Tab-separated table of C-alpha atoms in Angstrom:
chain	number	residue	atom	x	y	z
B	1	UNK	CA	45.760	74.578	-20.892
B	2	UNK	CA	49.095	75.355	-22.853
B	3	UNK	CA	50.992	74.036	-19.544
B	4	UNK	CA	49.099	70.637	-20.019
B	5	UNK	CA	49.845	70.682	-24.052
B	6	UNK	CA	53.039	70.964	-23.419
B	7	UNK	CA	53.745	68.393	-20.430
B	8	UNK	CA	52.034	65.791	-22.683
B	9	UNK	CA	53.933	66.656	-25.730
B	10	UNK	CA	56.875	65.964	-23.877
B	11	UNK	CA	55.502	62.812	-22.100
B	12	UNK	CA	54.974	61.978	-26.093
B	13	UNK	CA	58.492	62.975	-26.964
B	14	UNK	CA	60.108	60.794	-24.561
B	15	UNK	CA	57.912	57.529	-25.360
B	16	UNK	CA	58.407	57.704	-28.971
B	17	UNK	CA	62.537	58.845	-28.614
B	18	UNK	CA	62.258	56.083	-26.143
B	19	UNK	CA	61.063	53.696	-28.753
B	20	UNK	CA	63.241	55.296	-31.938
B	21	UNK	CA	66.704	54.292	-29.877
B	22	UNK	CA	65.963	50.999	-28.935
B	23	UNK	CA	68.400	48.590	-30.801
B	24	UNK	CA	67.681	45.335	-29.176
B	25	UNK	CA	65.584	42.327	-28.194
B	26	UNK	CA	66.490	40.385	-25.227
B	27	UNK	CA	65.969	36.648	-24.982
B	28	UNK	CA	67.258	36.093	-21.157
B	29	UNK	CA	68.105	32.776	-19.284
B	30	UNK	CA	68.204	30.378	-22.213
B	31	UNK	CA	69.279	26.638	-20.955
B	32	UNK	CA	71.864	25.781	-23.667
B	33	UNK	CA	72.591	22.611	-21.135
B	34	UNK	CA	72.165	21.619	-18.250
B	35	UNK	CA	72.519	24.081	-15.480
B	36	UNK	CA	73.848	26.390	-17.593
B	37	UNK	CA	72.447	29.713	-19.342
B	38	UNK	CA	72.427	32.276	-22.231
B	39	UNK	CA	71.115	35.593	-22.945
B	40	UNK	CA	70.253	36.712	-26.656
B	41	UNK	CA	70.831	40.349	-27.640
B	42	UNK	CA	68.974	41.006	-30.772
B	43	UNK	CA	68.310	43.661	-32.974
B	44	UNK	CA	64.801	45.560	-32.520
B	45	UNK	CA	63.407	44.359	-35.641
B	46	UNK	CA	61.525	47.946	-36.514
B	47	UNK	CA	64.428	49.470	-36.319
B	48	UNK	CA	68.317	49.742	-35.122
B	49	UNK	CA	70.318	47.430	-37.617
B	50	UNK	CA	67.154	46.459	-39.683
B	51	UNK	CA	67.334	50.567	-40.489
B	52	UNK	CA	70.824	50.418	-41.193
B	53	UNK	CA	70.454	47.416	-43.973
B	54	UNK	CA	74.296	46.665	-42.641
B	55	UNK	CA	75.764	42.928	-42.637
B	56	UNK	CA	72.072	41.319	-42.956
B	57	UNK	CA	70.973	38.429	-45.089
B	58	UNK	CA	67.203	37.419	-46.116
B	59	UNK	CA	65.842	34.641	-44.821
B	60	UNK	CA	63.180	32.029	-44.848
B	61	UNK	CA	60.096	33.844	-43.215
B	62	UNK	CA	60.527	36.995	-44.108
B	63	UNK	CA	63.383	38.750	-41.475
B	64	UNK	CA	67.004	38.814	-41.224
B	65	UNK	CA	69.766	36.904	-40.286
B	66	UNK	CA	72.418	38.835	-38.518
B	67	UNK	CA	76.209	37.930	-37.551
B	68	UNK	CA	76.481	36.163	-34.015
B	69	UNK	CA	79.397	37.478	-31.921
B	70	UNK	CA	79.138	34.742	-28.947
B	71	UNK	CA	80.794	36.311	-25.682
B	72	UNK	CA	82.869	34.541	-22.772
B	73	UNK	CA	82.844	37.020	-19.819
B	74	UNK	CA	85.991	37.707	-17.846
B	75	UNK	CA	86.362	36.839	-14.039
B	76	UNK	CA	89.678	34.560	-13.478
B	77	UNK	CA	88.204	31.262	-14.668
B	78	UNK	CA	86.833	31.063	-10.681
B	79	UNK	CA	84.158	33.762	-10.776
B	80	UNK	CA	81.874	36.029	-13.054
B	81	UNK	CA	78.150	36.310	-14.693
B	82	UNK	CA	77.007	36.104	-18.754
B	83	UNK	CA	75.650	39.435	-17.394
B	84	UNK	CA	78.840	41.073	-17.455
B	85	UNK	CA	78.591	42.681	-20.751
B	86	UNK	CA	79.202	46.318	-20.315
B	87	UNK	CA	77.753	48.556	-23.231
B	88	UNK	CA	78.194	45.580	-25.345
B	89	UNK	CA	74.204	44.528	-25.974
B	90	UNK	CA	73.795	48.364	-27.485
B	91	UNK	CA	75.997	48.804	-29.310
B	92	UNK	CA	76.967	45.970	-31.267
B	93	UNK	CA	73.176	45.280	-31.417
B	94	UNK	CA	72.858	48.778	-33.002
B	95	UNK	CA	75.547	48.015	-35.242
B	96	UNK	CA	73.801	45.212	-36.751
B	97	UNK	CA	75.438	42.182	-34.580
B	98	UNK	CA	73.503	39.683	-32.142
B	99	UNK	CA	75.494	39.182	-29.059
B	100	UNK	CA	74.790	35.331	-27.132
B	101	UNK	CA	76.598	36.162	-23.311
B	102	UNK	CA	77.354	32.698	-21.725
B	103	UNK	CA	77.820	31.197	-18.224
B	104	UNK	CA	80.094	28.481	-17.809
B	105	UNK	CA	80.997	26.385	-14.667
B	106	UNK	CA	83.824	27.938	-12.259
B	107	UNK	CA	86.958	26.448	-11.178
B	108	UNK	CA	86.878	24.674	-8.383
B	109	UNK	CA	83.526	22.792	-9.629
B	110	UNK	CA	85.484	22.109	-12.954
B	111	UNK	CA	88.708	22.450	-14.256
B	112	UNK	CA	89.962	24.401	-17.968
B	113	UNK	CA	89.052	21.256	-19.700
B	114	UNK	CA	85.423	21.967	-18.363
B	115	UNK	CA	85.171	25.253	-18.792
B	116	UNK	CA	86.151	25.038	-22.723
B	117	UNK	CA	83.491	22.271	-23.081
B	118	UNK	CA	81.101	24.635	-21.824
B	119	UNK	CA	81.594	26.814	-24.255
B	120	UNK	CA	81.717	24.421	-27.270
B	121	UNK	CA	78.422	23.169	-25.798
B	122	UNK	CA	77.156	27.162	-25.822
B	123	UNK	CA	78.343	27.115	-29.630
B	124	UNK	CA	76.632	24.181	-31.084
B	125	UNK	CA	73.418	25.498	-29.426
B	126	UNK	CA	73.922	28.442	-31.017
B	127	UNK	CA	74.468	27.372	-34.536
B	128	UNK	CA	71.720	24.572	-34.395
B	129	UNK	CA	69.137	27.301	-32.764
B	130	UNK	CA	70.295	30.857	-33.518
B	131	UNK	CA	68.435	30.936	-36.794
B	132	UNK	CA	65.004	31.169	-34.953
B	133	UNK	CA	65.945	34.432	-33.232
B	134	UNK	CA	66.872	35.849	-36.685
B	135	UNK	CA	70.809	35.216	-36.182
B	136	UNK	CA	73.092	33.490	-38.526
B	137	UNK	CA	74.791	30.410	-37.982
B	138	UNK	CA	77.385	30.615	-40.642
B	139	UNK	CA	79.108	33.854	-39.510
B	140	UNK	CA	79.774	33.325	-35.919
B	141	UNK	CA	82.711	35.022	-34.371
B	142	UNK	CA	83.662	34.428	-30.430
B	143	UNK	CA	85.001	36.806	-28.149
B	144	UNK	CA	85.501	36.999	-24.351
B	145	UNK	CA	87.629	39.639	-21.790
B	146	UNK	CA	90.307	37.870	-19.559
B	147	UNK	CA	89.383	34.754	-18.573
B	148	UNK	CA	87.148	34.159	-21.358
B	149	UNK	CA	89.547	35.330	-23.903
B	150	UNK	CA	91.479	32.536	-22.677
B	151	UNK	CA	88.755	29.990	-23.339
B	152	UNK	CA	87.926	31.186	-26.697
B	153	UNK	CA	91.449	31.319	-27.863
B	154	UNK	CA	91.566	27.465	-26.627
B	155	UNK	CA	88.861	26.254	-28.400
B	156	UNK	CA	89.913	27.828	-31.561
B	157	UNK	CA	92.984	26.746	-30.976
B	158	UNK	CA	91.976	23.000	-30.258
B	159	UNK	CA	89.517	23.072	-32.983
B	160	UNK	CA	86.684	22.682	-30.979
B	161	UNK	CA	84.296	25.677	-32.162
B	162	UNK	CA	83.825	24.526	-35.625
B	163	UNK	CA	83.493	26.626	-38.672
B	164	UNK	CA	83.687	30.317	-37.148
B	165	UNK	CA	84.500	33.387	-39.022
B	166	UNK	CA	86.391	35.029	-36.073
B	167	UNK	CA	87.994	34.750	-32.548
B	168	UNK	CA	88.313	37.797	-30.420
B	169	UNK	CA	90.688	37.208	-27.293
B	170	UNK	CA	90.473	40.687	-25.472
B	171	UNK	CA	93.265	40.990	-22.607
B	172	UNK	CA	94.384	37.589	-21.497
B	173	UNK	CA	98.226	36.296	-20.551
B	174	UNK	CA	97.493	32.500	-20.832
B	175	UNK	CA	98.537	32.238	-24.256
B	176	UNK	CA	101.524	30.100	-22.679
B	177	UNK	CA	101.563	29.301	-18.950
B	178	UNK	CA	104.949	27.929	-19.244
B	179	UNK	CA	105.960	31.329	-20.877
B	180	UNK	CA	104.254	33.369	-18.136
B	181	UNK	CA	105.251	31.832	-14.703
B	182	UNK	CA	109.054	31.837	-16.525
B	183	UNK	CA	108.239	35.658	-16.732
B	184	UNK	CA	106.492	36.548	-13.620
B	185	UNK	CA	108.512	33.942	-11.954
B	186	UNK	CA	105.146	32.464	-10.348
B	187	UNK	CA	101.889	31.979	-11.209
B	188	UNK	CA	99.420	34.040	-8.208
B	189	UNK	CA	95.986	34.559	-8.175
B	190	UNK	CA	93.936	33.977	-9.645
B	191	UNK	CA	96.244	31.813	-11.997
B	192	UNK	CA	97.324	28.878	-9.187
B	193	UNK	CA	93.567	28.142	-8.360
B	194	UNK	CA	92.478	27.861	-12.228
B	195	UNK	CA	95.999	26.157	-13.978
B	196	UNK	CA	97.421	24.508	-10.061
B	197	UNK	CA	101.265	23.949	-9.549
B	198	UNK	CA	101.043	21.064	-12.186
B	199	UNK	CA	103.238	22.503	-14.841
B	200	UNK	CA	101.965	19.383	-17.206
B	201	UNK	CA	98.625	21.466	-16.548
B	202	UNK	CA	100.041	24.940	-17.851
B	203	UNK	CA	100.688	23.197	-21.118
B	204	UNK	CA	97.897	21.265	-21.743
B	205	UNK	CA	95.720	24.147	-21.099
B	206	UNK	CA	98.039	26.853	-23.069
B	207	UNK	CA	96.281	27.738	-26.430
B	208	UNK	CA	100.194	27.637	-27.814
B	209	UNK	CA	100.170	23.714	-27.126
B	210	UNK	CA	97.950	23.209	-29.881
B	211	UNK	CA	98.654	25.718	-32.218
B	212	UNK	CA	101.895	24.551	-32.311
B	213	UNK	CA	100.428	21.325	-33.892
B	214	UNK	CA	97.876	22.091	-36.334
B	215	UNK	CA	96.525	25.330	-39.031
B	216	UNK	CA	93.609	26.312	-40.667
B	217	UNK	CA	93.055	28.601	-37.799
B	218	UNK	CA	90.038	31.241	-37.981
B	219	UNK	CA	91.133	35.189	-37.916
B	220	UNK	CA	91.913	36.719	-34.927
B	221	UNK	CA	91.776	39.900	-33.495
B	222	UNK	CA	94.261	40.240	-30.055
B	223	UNK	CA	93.769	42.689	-27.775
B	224	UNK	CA	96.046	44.096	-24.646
B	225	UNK	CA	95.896	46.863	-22.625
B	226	UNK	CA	98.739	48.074	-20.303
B	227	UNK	CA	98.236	46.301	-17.493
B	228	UNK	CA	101.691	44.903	-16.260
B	229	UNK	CA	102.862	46.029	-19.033
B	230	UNK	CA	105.626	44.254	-21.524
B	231	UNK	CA	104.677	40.506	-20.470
B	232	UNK	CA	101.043	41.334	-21.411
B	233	UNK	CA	102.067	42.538	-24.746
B	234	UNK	CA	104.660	39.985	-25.169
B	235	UNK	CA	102.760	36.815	-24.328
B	236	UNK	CA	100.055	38.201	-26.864
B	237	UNK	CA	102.316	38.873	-29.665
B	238	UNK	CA	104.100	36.214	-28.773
B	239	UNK	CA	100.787	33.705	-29.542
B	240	UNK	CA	99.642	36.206	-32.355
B	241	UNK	CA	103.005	35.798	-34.373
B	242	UNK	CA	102.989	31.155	-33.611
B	243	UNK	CA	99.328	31.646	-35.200
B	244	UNK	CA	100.779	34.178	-37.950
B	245	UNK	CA	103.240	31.393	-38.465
B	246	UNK	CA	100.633	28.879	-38.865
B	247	UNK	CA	99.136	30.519	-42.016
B	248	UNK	CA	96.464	32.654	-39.522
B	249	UNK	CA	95.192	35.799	-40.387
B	250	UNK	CA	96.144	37.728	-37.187
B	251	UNK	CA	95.554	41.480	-36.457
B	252	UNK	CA	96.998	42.955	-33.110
B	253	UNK	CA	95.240	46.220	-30.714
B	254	UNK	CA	97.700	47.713	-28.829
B	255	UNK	CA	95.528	49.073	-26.135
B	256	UNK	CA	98.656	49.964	-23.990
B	257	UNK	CA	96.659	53.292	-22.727
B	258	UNK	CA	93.802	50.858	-21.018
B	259	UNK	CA	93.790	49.100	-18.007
B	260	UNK	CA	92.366	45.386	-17.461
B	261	UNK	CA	89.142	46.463	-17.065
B	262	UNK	CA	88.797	49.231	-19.030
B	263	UNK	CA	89.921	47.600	-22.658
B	264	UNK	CA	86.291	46.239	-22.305
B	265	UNK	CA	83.939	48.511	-20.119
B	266	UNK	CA	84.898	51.019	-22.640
B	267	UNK	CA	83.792	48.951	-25.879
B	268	UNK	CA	81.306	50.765	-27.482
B	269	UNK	CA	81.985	54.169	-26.488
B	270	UNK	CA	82.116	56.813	-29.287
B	271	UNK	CA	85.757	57.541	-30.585
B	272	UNK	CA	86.937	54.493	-28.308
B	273	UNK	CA	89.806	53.225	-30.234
B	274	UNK	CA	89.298	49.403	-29.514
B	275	UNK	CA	85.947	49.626	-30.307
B	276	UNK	CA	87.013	50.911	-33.993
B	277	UNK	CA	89.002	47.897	-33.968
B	278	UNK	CA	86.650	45.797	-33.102
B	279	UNK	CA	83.893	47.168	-35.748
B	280	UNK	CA	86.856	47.097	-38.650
B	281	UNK	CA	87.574	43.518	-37.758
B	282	UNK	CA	83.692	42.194	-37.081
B	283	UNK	CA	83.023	43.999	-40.872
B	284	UNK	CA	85.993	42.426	-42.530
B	285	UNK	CA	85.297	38.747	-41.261
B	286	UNK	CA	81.489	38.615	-41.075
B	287	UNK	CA	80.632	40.305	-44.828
């Protein structure tokens, strides 16, 4: 009898500490257009960020509207899933953030240009429909790894996101294609089969092109790791100090310890020092 007492108290234990760390809801395969999806990560109403009372405003129907951080995954512009999100869905979901993961069409079936409408496409979705899964449209901030840092840094850059309250690029070197095939003297995969040998390409799809035109930029957070180590951190400071230039409030993570991958697998670890980053930034632009 006290064996079976105490196997289901800890069947008990490990339902309820099941249910007491859940942090989020999870809307999956969303059609935001044609042949292309999104996932929602929520907060868990009951609890997680509701709990916390952090970055939350009331809304009509009684719940809470939460910050939006809308994510391009990496993959060199010719491969890669919305489902490529790491730790991401806990913890910024348990930090009181909704996370929207995209798909977008892959080089060769489009080109750049495609790719960045994809994602303006996934934004306007998101701020005419986020407010029925309790997230707010007015404090959206976009952020993607590699390849997707690129794309979010161009459609900031070519004003194509609209009003957002942040753009995190995290690990990218396409600032300025001109800059980088100068640097690494050609461009390689997976950077031929995404920008070609058109070098009227490289600058029409460099971020720097249109930055170099226009302000009234959003604030950005760059991130670079130490992967091939001074052109990675000088094509990003390079961009981050044009935008600085441009009136832009600019902050730059010198993640020179992390590799390419690792800058975002280990977001969301505790005492990960990009992830501090990332939470001082995602407070500072979305209060």
């Amino acid at each position: 009898m006290r064996m079976a007492w105490h196997v289901g108290l800890a069947i008990l234990v490990m339902f309820f500490g099941t249910l007491s760390v859940r942090a989020e809801e999870l809307y999956e395969g969303i059609t935001y257009r044609a042949g292309l999806k999104l996932d929602i990560h929520a907060p868990d109403k009951p609890g997680g960020a509701s709990r916390a009372g952090m970055n939350l405003f009331s809304f009509a129907g009684g719940g809470q509207r939460v910050p939006v951080v809308i994510y391009a995954h990496g993959g060199g512009w010719v491969k890669g899933s919305r489902k490529k999100v790491y730790s991401m869905p806990q913890w910024l979901t348990s930090r009181g953030y909704m996370l929207v993961a995209i798909d977008y069409r892959k080089v060769p079936e489009t080109t750049i240009d495609g790719q960045v409408n994809d994602l303006s496409s996934a934004i306007a979705w998101v701020r005419s429909n986020i407010s029925r899964y309790g997230g707010d449209p007015s404090r959206i901030v976009l952020m993607g790894h590699s390849a997707g840092a690129h794309l979010v840094a161009m459609a900031a850059a070519r004003n194509l996101a609209g009003s957002v309250r942040g753009v995190i690029p995290n690990d990218v070197q396409a600032y300025d294609m001109v800059a980088y095939a100068g640097m690494r003297g050609s461009l390689g995969y997976p950077y031929l089969d995404a920008f070609g040998s058109n070098p009227r390409d490289w600058v029409r799809w460099s971020p720097v092109t249109y930055a170099r035109q226009r302000s009234g930029f959003p604030p950005h957070l760059f991130m670079h790791s130490g992967s091939d180590g001074a052109r990675r951190k000088a094509l990003t400071n390079g961009y981050a100090n044009l935008l600085r230039s441009r009136g832009t409030h600019v902050s730059v993570f010198n993640g020179g310890r992390y590799t390419h991958g690792s800058i975002a697998r280990k977001l969301g670890q505790t005492g990960d020092a990009a992830t501090a980053a990332v939470e001082r930034f995602l407070a500072q632009v979305t209060r």
